[in-house]
């Protein structure tokens, strides 16, 4: 599948400081791509370059295989982290105004807005003033305006900010629905649980450089480190744990003598689990043995810390 967007060796400086240093990315079409990194990593600068708010000092951006030009920006929807609406305007009036700025005829804009207002259960707010809305309600309005013109590429910067868990889940489901309809999405966030839930691909920026990218499932496999969670039934579980601790890295261990239940995590020296399981089986009944897959948050922390250590 051809990428919807390519960043090719993009560099941006402010004075002597790099905001982006030779960053290359490929955003696959019809995917949700997580753009991750600590504050100051370069995420916002890259997003601003994609939206032609600013321009790279070197490198290039391709959109649909073509050099990025001003007319491509109309095919992009951008929801920034810092948002603002005109508080004195009515909700419907402002939504129509913003939709027309994106090139939609008034009648078509109103038709689409009414659909989305009903879908997100805010139809009763059409004639209310923005200043009467809660933060979450205002966020819904801006989400709607961002997606209304049905762009090929959506960029969401912390889209769940300001939402309670119920409404955050509603927006998450809408993002997934947009992807199912063929939209490509860049998702910039610090919320690693959101990355786990919706992102297929990720890139990690740190100190203006890309330090990791790829398909999230493949990255998780690469970061596996032979850690397993074990549950077993055995007598003298405390002695078993002591003996294992002398040979392996054991953590999160517990023993319930009344139930003879032993639980622990173990880091093995290699992926070969046969001899270890055979040894455990000689001590009791193994009822669970599950490999621990690192979370996106684990990978984020480990990669950034490793990069910082070597700088």
PDB file of C-alpha atoms in Angstrom:
ATOM      1  CA  UNK A   1       0.000   0.000   0.000  1.00  0.00           C
ATOM      2  CA  UNK A   2       1.395   3.399  -0.995  1.00  0.00           C
ATOM      3  CA  UNK A   3       1.972   5.877   1.824  1.00  0.00           C
ATOM      4  CA  UNK A   4      -0.362   8.861   2.131  1.00  0.00           C
ATOM      5  CA  UNK A   5       2.512  10.974   3.428  1.00  0.00           C
ATOM      6  CA  UNK A   6       6.305  10.749   3.385  1.00  0.00           C
ATOM      7  CA  UNK A   7       8.751  12.909   5.314  1.00  0.00           C
ATOM      8  CA  UNK A   8      12.133  12.620   3.619  1.00  0.00           C
ATOM      9  CA  UNK A   9      15.165  13.738   5.663  1.00  0.00           C
ATOM     10  CA  UNK A  10      13.337  16.732   7.092  1.00  0.00           C
ATOM     11  CA  UNK A  11      15.436  19.205   9.083  1.00  0.00           C
ATOM     12  CA  UNK A  12      14.275  22.354  10.849  1.00  0.00           C
ATOM     13  CA  UNK A  13      16.428  24.668  12.965  1.00  0.00           C
ATOM     14  CA  UNK A  14      15.570  27.607  15.169  1.00  0.00           C
ATOM     15  CA  UNK A  15      18.828  29.474  15.520  1.00  0.00           C
ATOM     16  CA  UNK A  16      21.436  26.877  16.429  1.00  0.00           C
ATOM     17  CA  UNK A  17      18.894  24.432  17.869  1.00  0.00           C
ATOM     18  CA  UNK A  18      17.432  21.544  15.908  1.00  0.00           C
ATOM     19  CA  UNK A  19      13.656  21.154  16.094  1.00  0.00           C
ATOM     20  CA  UNK A  20      13.935  18.268  13.604  1.00  0.00           C
ATOM     21  CA  UNK A  21      17.159  16.632  12.510  1.00  0.00           C
ATOM     22  CA  UNK A  22      17.068  14.529   9.339  1.00  0.00           C
ATOM     23  CA  UNK A  23      13.708  12.909  10.165  1.00  0.00           C
ATOM     24  CA  UNK A  24      12.220  10.424   7.689  1.00  0.00           C
ATOM     25  CA  UNK A  25       8.793   8.798   8.085  1.00  0.00           C
ATOM     26  CA  UNK A  26       6.245   6.979   5.942  1.00  0.00           C
ATOM     27  CA  UNK A  27       2.566   7.134   6.926  1.00  0.00           C
ATOM     28  CA  UNK A  28       0.769   4.166   5.313  1.00  0.00           C
ATOM     29  CA  UNK A  29      -2.564   4.923   3.643  1.00  0.00           C
ATOM     30  CA  UNK A  30      -5.661   3.979   5.634  1.00  0.00           C
ATOM     31  CA  UNK A  31      -3.749   3.545   8.881  1.00  0.00           C
ATOM     32  CA  UNK A  32      -3.589   5.094  12.341  1.00  0.00           C
ATOM     33  CA  UNK A  33      -0.025   6.229  12.934  1.00  0.00           C
ATOM     34  CA  UNK A  34       1.103   7.184  16.433  1.00  0.00           C
ATOM     35  CA  UNK A  35       3.550  10.089  16.588  1.00  0.00           C
ATOM     36  CA  UNK A  36       5.154   9.815  20.015  1.00  0.00           C
ATOM     37  CA  UNK A  37       7.835  11.550  22.002  1.00  0.00           C
ATOM     38  CA  UNK A  38       8.541  13.658  25.082  1.00  0.00           C
ATOM     39  CA  UNK A  39       7.813  17.371  25.122  1.00  0.00           C
ATOM     40  CA  UNK A  40      10.236  19.163  22.813  1.00  0.00           C
ATOM     41  CA  UNK A  41      10.939  16.049  20.748  1.00  0.00           C
ATOM     42  CA  UNK A  42       9.835  17.665  17.477  1.00  0.00           C
ATOM     43  CA  UNK A  43       6.289  16.331  17.059  1.00  0.00           C
ATOM     44  CA  UNK A  44       4.587  19.719  16.869  1.00  0.00           C
ATOM     45  CA  UNK A  45       7.206  21.080  14.467  1.00  0.00           C
ATOM     46  CA  UNK A  46       6.644  18.147  12.106  1.00  0.00           C
ATOM     47  CA  UNK A  47       2.874  18.630  12.279  1.00  0.00           C
ATOM     48  CA  UNK A  48       3.274  22.349  11.540  1.00  0.00           C
ATOM     49  CA  UNK A  49       5.440  21.528   8.510  1.00  0.00           C
ATOM     50  CA  UNK A  50       2.839  19.054   7.207  1.00  0.00           C
ATOM     51  CA  UNK A  51       0.202  21.795   7.517  1.00  0.00           C
ATOM     52  CA  UNK A  52       2.549  24.322   5.848  1.00  0.00           C
ATOM     53  CA  UNK A  53       2.369  26.580   8.884  1.00  0.00           C
ATOM     54  CA  UNK A  54       6.155  26.528   8.754  1.00  0.00           C
ATOM     55  CA  UNK A  55       8.663  25.062   6.301  1.00  0.00           C
ATOM     56  CA  UNK A  56      11.688  22.764   6.587  1.00  0.00           C
ATOM     57  CA  UNK A  57      15.216  24.064   6.133  1.00  0.00           C
ATOM     58  CA  UNK A  58      15.987  20.925   4.148  1.00  0.00           C
ATOM     59  CA  UNK A  59      14.273  17.707   3.170  1.00  0.00           C
ATOM     60  CA  UNK A  60      10.806  17.351   1.709  1.00  0.00           C
ATOM     61  CA  UNK A  61       7.262  16.207   2.388  1.00  0.00           C
ATOM     62  CA  UNK A  62       5.340  14.126  -0.153  1.00  0.00           C
ATOM     63  CA  UNK A  63       1.544  13.912  -0.036  1.00  0.00           C
ATOM     64  CA  UNK A  64       0.034  11.084  -2.067  1.00  0.00           C
ATOM     65  CA  UNK A  65       3.347  10.745  -3.884  1.00  0.00           C
ATOM     66  CA  UNK A  66       3.495  14.438  -4.853  1.00  0.00           C
ATOM     67  CA  UNK A  67       5.594  17.226  -3.332  1.00  0.00           C
ATOM     68  CA  UNK A  68       3.453  18.895  -0.660  1.00  0.00           C
ATOM     69  CA  UNK A  69       1.826  22.065  -2.026  1.00  0.00           C
ATOM     70  CA  UNK A  70      -0.712  24.532  -0.561  1.00  0.00           C
ATOM     71  CA  UNK A  71      -3.682  22.853  -2.271  1.00  0.00           C
ATOM     72  CA  UNK A  72      -2.865  19.591  -0.476  1.00  0.00           C
ATOM     73  CA  UNK A  73      -3.526  21.267   2.881  1.00  0.00           C
ATOM     74  CA  UNK A  74      -7.243  21.348   2.023  1.00  0.00           C
ATOM     75  CA  UNK A  75      -7.086  17.528   2.048  1.00  0.00           C
ATOM     76  CA  UNK A  76      -5.784  17.551   5.634  1.00  0.00           C
ATOM     77  CA  UNK A  77      -7.803  17.979   8.822  1.00  0.00           C
ATOM     78  CA  UNK A  78      -5.858  19.179  11.858  1.00  0.00           C
ATOM     79  CA  UNK A  79      -7.059  19.199  15.468  1.00  0.00           C
ATOM     80  CA  UNK A  80      -4.344  20.944  17.527  1.00  0.00           C
ATOM     81  CA  UNK A  81      -3.789  20.337  21.221  1.00  0.00           C
ATOM     82  CA  UNK A  82      -4.381  24.019  22.005  1.00  0.00           C
ATOM     83  CA  UNK A  83      -7.893  24.779  20.807  1.00  0.00           C
ATOM     84  CA  UNK A  84     -10.126  27.811  20.779  1.00  0.00           C
ATOM     85  CA  UNK A  85     -13.610  28.839  19.706  1.00  0.00           C
ATOM     86  CA  UNK A  86     -15.261  32.268  19.621  1.00  0.00           C
ATOM     87  CA  UNK A  87     -17.138  32.204  22.924  1.00  0.00           C
ATOM     88  CA  UNK A  88     -19.741  34.817  21.995  1.00  0.00           C
ATOM     89  CA  UNK A  89     -20.872  32.993  18.836  1.00  0.00           C
ATOM     90  CA  UNK A  90     -23.596  30.370  18.737  1.00  0.00           C
ATOM     91  CA  UNK A  91     -22.468  26.790  18.262  1.00  0.00           C
ATOM     92  CA  UNK A  92     -24.184  26.187  14.919  1.00  0.00           C
ATOM     93  CA  UNK A  93     -23.209  29.605  13.591  1.00  0.00           C
ATOM     94  CA  UNK A  94     -19.536  29.065  14.363  1.00  0.00           C
ATOM     95  CA  UNK A  95     -19.492  25.490  13.080  1.00  0.00           C
ATOM     96  CA  UNK A  96     -21.016  26.665   9.783  1.00  0.00           C
ATOM     97  CA  UNK A  97     -18.479  29.475   9.535  1.00  0.00           C
ATOM     98  CA  UNK A  98     -15.527  27.137  10.080  1.00  0.00           C
ATOM     99  CA  UNK A  99     -16.951  24.559   7.658  1.00  0.00           C
ATOM    100  CA  UNK A 100     -17.254  27.199   4.934  1.00  0.00           C
ATOM    101  CA  UNK A 101     -13.637  28.212   5.528  1.00  0.00           C
ATOM    102  CA  UNK A 102     -12.777  24.640   4.558  1.00  0.00           C
ATOM    103  CA  UNK A 103     -14.560  25.106   1.230  1.00  0.00           C
ATOM    104  CA  UNK A 104     -17.927  23.485   1.932  1.00  0.00           C
ATOM    105  CA  UNK A 105     -21.050  25.178   0.504  1.00  0.00           C
ATOM    106  CA  UNK A 106     -23.359  26.365   3.284  1.00  0.00           C
ATOM    107  CA  UNK A 107     -26.176  23.909   2.545  1.00  0.00           C
ATOM    108  CA  UNK A 108     -23.818  20.912   2.391  1.00  0.00           C
ATOM    109  CA  UNK A 109     -21.988  22.102   5.501  1.00  0.00           C
ATOM    110  CA  UNK A 110     -25.238  22.328   7.473  1.00  0.00           C
ATOM    111  CA  UNK A 111     -26.334  18.882   6.282  1.00  0.00           C
ATOM    112  CA  UNK A 112     -23.062  17.319   7.437  1.00  0.00           C
ATOM    113  CA  UNK A 113     -23.059  19.258  10.702  1.00  0.00           C
ATOM    114  CA  UNK A 114     -26.565  18.106  11.609  1.00  0.00           C
ATOM    115  CA  UNK A 115     -25.489  14.521  10.923  1.00  0.00           C
ATOM    116  CA  UNK A 116     -22.457  14.838  13.205  1.00  0.00           C
ATOM    117  CA  UNK A 117     -24.309  16.761  15.918  1.00  0.00           C
ATOM    118  CA  UNK A 118     -26.854  13.958  16.061  1.00  0.00           C
ATOM    119  CA  UNK A 119     -24.144  11.289  15.950  1.00  0.00           C
ATOM    120  CA  UNK A 120     -22.264  12.813  18.890  1.00  0.00           C
ATOM    121  CA  UNK A 121     -25.487  13.580  20.769  1.00  0.00           C
ATOM    122  CA  UNK A 122     -25.135  17.368  20.862  1.00  0.00           C
ATOM    123  CA  UNK A 123     -28.051  18.351  18.607  1.00  0.00           C
ATOM    124  CA  UNK A 124     -29.679  20.384  21.386  1.00  0.00           C
ATOM    125  CA  UNK A 125     -26.660  22.706  21.501  1.00  0.00           C
ATOM    126  CA  UNK A 126     -26.997  24.184  18.005  1.00  0.00           C
ATOM    127  CA  UNK A 127     -28.391  27.526  19.223  1.00  0.00           C
ATOM    128  CA  UNK A 128     -26.395  27.722  22.456  1.00  0.00           C
ATOM    129  CA  UNK A 129     -23.435  30.054  22.794  1.00  0.00           C
ATOM    130  CA  UNK A 130     -19.953  28.556  22.955  1.00  0.00           C
ATOM    131  CA  UNK A 131     -19.436  30.060  26.412  1.00  0.00           C
ATOM    132  CA  UNK A 132     -22.271  27.865  27.713  1.00  0.00           C
ATOM    133  CA  UNK A 133     -20.476  24.653  26.715  1.00  0.00           C
ATOM    134  CA  UNK A 134     -18.389  22.472  28.977  1.00  0.00           C
ATOM    135  CA  UNK A 135     -14.823  21.835  27.854  1.00  0.00           C
ATOM    136  CA  UNK A 136     -15.800  18.373  26.619  1.00  0.00           C
ATOM    137  CA  UNK A 137     -18.716  19.748  24.586  1.00  0.00           C
ATOM    138  CA  UNK A 138     -16.455  22.374  22.997  1.00  0.00           C
ATOM    139  CA  UNK A 139     -13.953  19.627  22.153  1.00  0.00           C
ATOM    140  CA  UNK A 140     -16.693  17.709  20.351  1.00  0.00           C
ATOM    141  CA  UNK A 141     -17.488  20.780  18.238  1.00  0.00           C
ATOM    142  CA  UNK A 142     -13.853  21.134  17.199  1.00  0.00           C
ATOM    143  CA  UNK A 143     -13.573  17.413  16.470  1.00  0.00           C
ATOM    144  CA  UNK A 144     -16.612  17.677  14.182  1.00  0.00           C
ATOM    145  CA  UNK A 145     -15.258  20.722  12.346  1.00  0.00           C
ATOM    146  CA  UNK A 146     -11.918  18.929  11.850  1.00  0.00           C
ATOM    147  CA  UNK A 147     -13.451  15.884  10.149  1.00  0.00           C
ATOM    148  CA  UNK A 148     -16.383  17.598   8.419  1.00  0.00           C
ATOM    149  CA  UNK A 149     -14.777  18.165   5.005  1.00  0.00           C
ATOM    150  CA  UNK A 150     -13.789  14.469   4.851  1.00  0.00           C
ATOM    151  CA  UNK A 151     -10.038  14.984   4.442  1.00  0.00           C
ATOM    152  CA  UNK A 152      -7.749  12.227   3.214  1.00  0.00           C
ATOM    153  CA  UNK A 153      -5.424  12.752   6.183  1.00  0.00           C
ATOM    154  CA  UNK A 154      -6.419  13.650   9.740  1.00  0.00           C
ATOM    155  CA  UNK A 155      -3.932  14.859  12.337  1.00  0.00           C
ATOM    156  CA  UNK A 156      -5.084  14.653  15.951  1.00  0.00           C
ATOM    157  CA  UNK A 157      -2.873  16.214  18.624  1.00  0.00           C
ATOM    158  CA  UNK A 158      -3.982  14.860  22.029  1.00  0.00           C
ATOM    159  CA  UNK A 159      -7.590  14.368  20.818  1.00  0.00           C
ATOM    160  CA  UNK A 160      -8.824  12.999  24.161  1.00  0.00           C
ATOM    161  CA  UNK A 161      -7.751  16.045  26.147  1.00  0.00           C
ATOM    162  CA  UNK A 162     -10.688  17.451  28.124  1.00  0.00           C
ATOM    163  CA  UNK A 163     -12.902  14.382  27.792  1.00  0.00           C
ATOM    164  CA  UNK A 164     -14.225  12.199  30.594  1.00  0.00           C
ATOM    165  CA  UNK A 165     -13.709   8.434  30.041  1.00  0.00           C
ATOM    166  CA  UNK A 166     -17.134   7.929  28.437  1.00  0.00           C
ATOM    167  CA  UNK A 167     -16.729  10.710  25.877  1.00  0.00           C
ATOM    168  CA  UNK A 168     -13.077   9.805  25.277  1.00  0.00           C
ATOM    169  CA  UNK A 169     -14.282   6.336  24.314  1.00  0.00           C
ATOM    170  CA  UNK A 170     -16.898   7.844  21.973  1.00  0.00           C
ATOM    171  CA  UNK A 171     -14.201   9.864  20.192  1.00  0.00           C
ATOM    172  CA  UNK A 172     -11.926   6.809  20.049  1.00  0.00           C
ATOM    173  CA  UNK A 173     -14.684   4.817  18.349  1.00  0.00           C
ATOM    174  CA  UNK A 174     -15.243   7.654  15.872  1.00  0.00           C
ATOM    175  CA  UNK A 175     -11.532   7.724  15.021  1.00  0.00           C
ATOM    176  CA  UNK A 176     -11.609   3.975  14.371  1.00  0.00           C
ATOM    177  CA  UNK A 177     -14.745   4.415  12.252  1.00  0.00           C
ATOM    178  CA  UNK A 178     -13.025   7.105  10.166  1.00  0.00           C
ATOM    179  CA  UNK A 179     -10.128   4.740   9.569  1.00  0.00           C
ATOM    180  CA  UNK A 180     -12.546   2.005   8.461  1.00  0.00           C
ATOM    181  CA  UNK A 181     -13.950   4.453   5.905  1.00  0.00           C
ATOM    182  CA  UNK A 182     -10.489   4.908   4.378  1.00  0.00           C
ATOM    183  CA  UNK A 183      -9.092   7.939   6.184  1.00  0.00           C
ATOM    184  CA  UNK A 184      -5.410   8.017   7.139  1.00  0.00           C
ATOM    185  CA  UNK A 185      -4.725   9.338  10.640  1.00  0.00           C
ATOM    186  CA  UNK A 186      -1.707  10.728  12.480  1.00  0.00           C
ATOM    187  CA  UNK A 187      -2.259  10.508  16.204  1.00  0.00           C
ATOM    188  CA  UNK A 188       0.050  12.530  18.459  1.00  0.00           C
ATOM    189  CA  UNK A 189      -0.271  11.758  22.153  1.00  0.00           C
ATOM    190  CA  UNK A 190       1.392  11.110  25.484  1.00  0.00           C
ATOM    191  CA  UNK A 191      -1.339   8.612  26.456  1.00  0.00           C
ATOM    192  CA  UNK A 192       0.269   5.247  25.844  1.00  0.00           C
ATOM    193  CA  UNK A 193      -2.933   3.335  26.606  1.00  0.00           C
ATOM    194  CA  UNK A 194      -4.539   5.125  23.646  1.00  0.00           C
ATOM    195  CA  UNK A 195      -1.622   4.087  21.441  1.00  0.00           C
ATOM    196  CA  UNK A 196      -2.183   0.449  22.419  1.00  0.00           C
ATOM    197  CA  UNK A 197      -5.874   0.702  21.598  1.00  0.00           C
ATOM    198  CA  UNK A 198      -5.868   2.335  18.175  1.00  0.00           C
ATOM    199  CA  UNK A 199      -2.419   2.675  16.559  1.00  0.00           C
ATOM    200  CA  UNK A 200      -1.114   0.186  14.009  1.00  0.00           C
ATOM    201  CA  UNK A 201       2.161   2.026  13.409  1.00  0.00           C
ATOM    202  CA  UNK A 202       4.258   4.312  15.577  1.00  0.00           C
ATOM    203  CA  UNK A 203       7.261   6.600  15.362  1.00  0.00           C
ATOM    204  CA  UNK A 204       9.165   7.824  18.399  1.00  0.00           C
ATOM    205  CA  UNK A 205      10.918  11.191  18.262  1.00  0.00           C
ATOM    206  CA  UNK A 206      13.491  12.274  20.829  1.00  0.00           C
ATOM    207  CA  UNK A 207      15.645  15.400  20.824  1.00  0.00           C
ATOM    208  CA  UNK A 208      14.590  16.241  17.255  1.00  0.00           C
ATOM    209  CA  UNK A 209      15.489  12.806  15.868  1.00  0.00           C
ATOM    210  CA  UNK A 210      13.516   9.699  14.993  1.00  0.00           C
ATOM    211  CA  UNK A 211      14.781   6.876  17.186  1.00  0.00           C
ATOM    212  CA  UNK A 212      12.181   4.203  16.461  1.00  0.00           C
ATOM    213  CA  UNK A 213       9.422   3.505  13.942  1.00  0.00           C
ATOM    214  CA  UNK A 214       7.473   0.639  12.448  1.00  0.00           C
ATOM    215  CA  UNK A 215       4.438  -1.546  12.923  1.00  0.00           C
ATOM    216  CA  UNK A 216       3.579  -1.650  16.625  1.00  0.00           C
ATOM    217  CA  UNK A 217       3.063  -5.424  16.713  1.00  0.00           C
ATOM    218  CA  UNK A 218       6.484  -5.986  15.095  1.00  0.00           C
ATOM    219  CA  UNK A 219       8.184  -3.560  17.483  1.00  0.00           C
ATOM    220  CA  UNK A 220       6.673  -5.368  20.459  1.00  0.00           C
ATOM    221  CA  UNK A 221       8.088  -8.657  19.194  1.00  0.00           C
ATOM    222  CA  UNK A 222      11.523  -7.064  18.840  1.00  0.00           C
ATOM    223  CA  UNK A 223      11.390  -5.777  22.417  1.00  0.00           C
ATOM    224  CA  UNK A 224      10.382  -9.074  24.005  1.00  0.00           C
ATOM    225  CA  UNK A 225      12.978 -10.048  26.591  1.00  0.00           C
ATOM    226  CA  UNK A 226      12.043 -13.604  27.579  1.00  0.00           C
ATOM    227  CA  UNK A 227       9.945 -12.628  30.601  1.00  0.00           C
ATOM    228  CA  UNK A 228       7.146 -15.018  31.540  1.00  0.00           C
ATOM    229  CA  UNK A 229       4.339 -14.906  34.092  1.00  0.00           C
ATOM    230  CA  UNK A 230       3.955 -18.243  35.854  1.00  0.00           C
ATOM    231  CA  UNK A 231       1.202 -19.724  37.988  1.00  0.00           C
ATOM    232  CA  UNK A 232       1.510 -23.152  39.588  1.00  0.00           C
ATOM    233  CA  UNK A 233       0.205 -25.363  42.371  1.00  0.00           C
ATOM    234  CA  UNK A 234       2.981 -26.681  44.581  1.00  0.00           C
ATOM    235  CA  UNK A 235       3.838 -27.574  48.148  1.00  0.00           C
ATOM    236  CA  UNK A 236       6.646 -25.603  49.795  1.00  0.00           C
ATOM    237  CA  UNK A 237       6.229 -22.760  47.335  1.00  0.00           C
ATOM    238  CA  UNK A 238       8.503 -20.500  49.367  1.00  0.00           C
ATOM    239  CA  UNK A 239      11.356 -22.969  48.932  1.00  0.00           C
ATOM    240  CA  UNK A 240      10.671 -23.195  45.193  1.00  0.00           C
ATOM    241  CA  UNK A 241      10.802 -19.412  44.866  1.00  0.00           C
ATOM    242  CA  UNK A 242      14.045 -19.261  46.833  1.00  0.00           C
ATOM    243  CA  UNK A 243      15.644 -21.938  44.674  1.00  0.00           C
ATOM    244  CA  UNK A 244      14.518 -20.271  41.440  1.00  0.00           C
ATOM    245  CA  UNK A 245      15.760 -16.865  42.632  1.00  0.00           C
ATOM    246  CA  UNK A 246      19.259 -18.277  42.933  1.00  0.00           C
ATOM    247  CA  UNK A 247      19.237 -19.266  39.255  1.00  0.00           C
ATOM    248  CA  UNK A 248      16.934 -16.772  37.514  1.00  0.00           C
ATOM    249  CA  UNK A 249      15.671 -13.213  37.745  1.00  0.00           C
ATOM    250  CA  UNK A 250      12.408 -13.563  39.680  1.00  0.00           C
ATOM    251  CA  UNK A 251       9.958 -10.720  40.366  1.00  0.00           C
ATOM    252  CA  UNK A 252       6.352 -10.148  41.482  1.00  0.00           C
ATOM    253  CA  UNK A 253       6.420 -13.417  43.409  1.00  0.00           C
ATOM    254  CA  UNK A 254       3.778 -14.623  45.848  1.00  0.00           C
ATOM    255  CA  UNK A 255       2.907 -17.848  47.645  1.00  0.00           C
ATOM    256  CA  UNK A 256      -0.410 -18.774  49.268  1.00  0.00           C
ATOM    257  CA  UNK A 257       0.304 -21.795  51.504  1.00  0.00           C
ATOM    258  CA  UNK A 258      -3.400 -22.448  52.133  1.00  0.00           C
ATOM    259  CA  UNK A 259      -4.124 -22.846  48.417  1.00  0.00           C
ATOM    260  CA  UNK A 260      -0.586 -24.000  47.516  1.00  0.00           C
ATOM    261  CA  UNK A 261      -0.680 -21.302  44.823  1.00  0.00           C
ATOM    262  CA  UNK A 262       2.640 -19.936  43.549  1.00  0.00           C
ATOM    263  CA  UNK A 263       2.856 -16.952  41.197  1.00  0.00           C
ATOM    264  CA  UNK A 264       5.885 -15.109  39.845  1.00  0.00           C
ATOM    265  CA  UNK A 265       7.550 -13.514  36.851  1.00  0.00           C
ATOM    266  CA  UNK A 266      10.785 -14.950  35.537  1.00  0.00           C
ATOM    267  CA  UNK A 267      13.327 -13.692  33.026  1.00  0.00           C
ATOM    268  CA  UNK A 268      14.908 -16.591  31.183  1.00  0.00           C
ATOM    269  CA  UNK A 269      18.343 -16.424  29.559  1.00  0.00           C
ATOM    270  CA  UNK A 270      16.937 -17.530  26.178  1.00  0.00           C
ATOM    271  CA  UNK A 271      13.592 -18.076  24.392  1.00  0.00           C
ATOM    272  CA  UNK A 272      14.019 -21.829  24.885  1.00  0.00           C
ATOM    273  CA  UNK A 273      11.509 -22.624  27.631  1.00  0.00           C
ATOM    274  CA  UNK A 274      11.525 -26.420  27.426  1.00  0.00           C
ATOM    275  CA  UNK A 275      14.073 -27.213  30.139  1.00  0.00           C
ATOM    276  CA  UNK A 276      12.653 -24.574  32.488  1.00  0.00           C
ATOM    277  CA  UNK A 277       9.109 -25.929  32.151  1.00  0.00           C
ATOM    278  CA  UNK A 278      10.373 -29.453  32.687  1.00  0.00           C
ATOM    279  CA  UNK A 279      12.082 -28.318  35.891  1.00  0.00           C
ATOM    280  CA  UNK A 280       8.925 -26.544  37.105  1.00  0.00           C
ATOM    281  CA  UNK A 281       6.767 -29.579  36.360  1.00  0.00           C
ATOM    282  CA  UNK A 282       8.969 -31.652  38.644  1.00  0.00           C
ATOM    283  CA  UNK A 283       8.060 -29.264  41.485  1.00  0.00           C
ATOM    284  CA  UNK A 284       4.293 -29.057  41.001  1.00  0.00           C
ATOM    285  CA  UNK A 285       1.471 -28.455  38.529  1.00  0.00           C
ATOM    286  CA  UNK A 286       2.008 -25.536  36.152  1.00  0.00           C
ATOM    287  CA  UNK A 287      -1.403 -24.039  35.342  1.00  0.00           C
ATOM    288  CA  UNK A 288      -0.287 -20.906  33.509  1.00  0.00           C
ATOM    289  CA  UNK A 289       2.842 -19.884  31.638  1.00  0.00           C
ATOM    290  CA  UNK A 290       2.411 -16.692  29.612  1.00  0.00           C
ATOM    291  CA  UNK A 291       5.029 -14.618  27.844  1.00  0.00           C
ATOM    292  CA  UNK A 292       4.986 -10.969  28.908  1.00  0.00           C
ATOM    293  CA  UNK A 293       4.737  -8.688  25.875  1.00  0.00           C
ATOM    294  CA  UNK A 294       6.103  -5.187  26.542  1.00  0.00           C
ATOM    295  CA  UNK A 295       3.556  -2.385  26.419  1.00  0.00           C
ATOM    296  CA  UNK A 296       3.948   0.723  24.270  1.00  0.00           C
ATOM    297  CA  UNK A 297       4.744   2.597  27.477  1.00  0.00           C
ATOM    298  CA  UNK A 298       7.501   0.097  28.365  1.00  0.00           C
ATOM    299  CA  UNK A 299       9.021   0.515  24.904  1.00  0.00           C
ATOM    300  CA  UNK A 300       8.706   4.302  25.060  1.00  0.00           C
ATOM    301  CA  UNK A 301      10.516   4.533  28.410  1.00  0.00           C
ATOM    302  CA  UNK A 302      13.200   1.981  27.562  1.00  0.00           C
ATOM    303  CA  UNK A 303      14.025   3.531  24.186  1.00  0.00           C
ATOM    304  CA  UNK A 304      14.160   7.121  25.446  1.00  0.00           C
ATOM    305  CA  UNK A 305      16.240   6.167  28.492  1.00  0.00           C
ATOM    306  CA  UNK A 306      18.637   4.150  26.333  1.00  0.00           C
ATOM    307  CA  UNK A 307      19.012   7.035  23.891  1.00  0.00           C
ATOM    308  CA  UNK A 308      19.590   9.533  26.721  1.00  0.00           C
ATOM    309  CA  UNK A 309      22.226   7.291  28.314  1.00  0.00           C
ATOM    310  CA  UNK A 310      24.244   7.152  25.096  1.00  0.00           C
ATOM    311  CA  UNK A 311      24.108  10.888  24.380  1.00  0.00           C
TER     312      UNK A 311
END
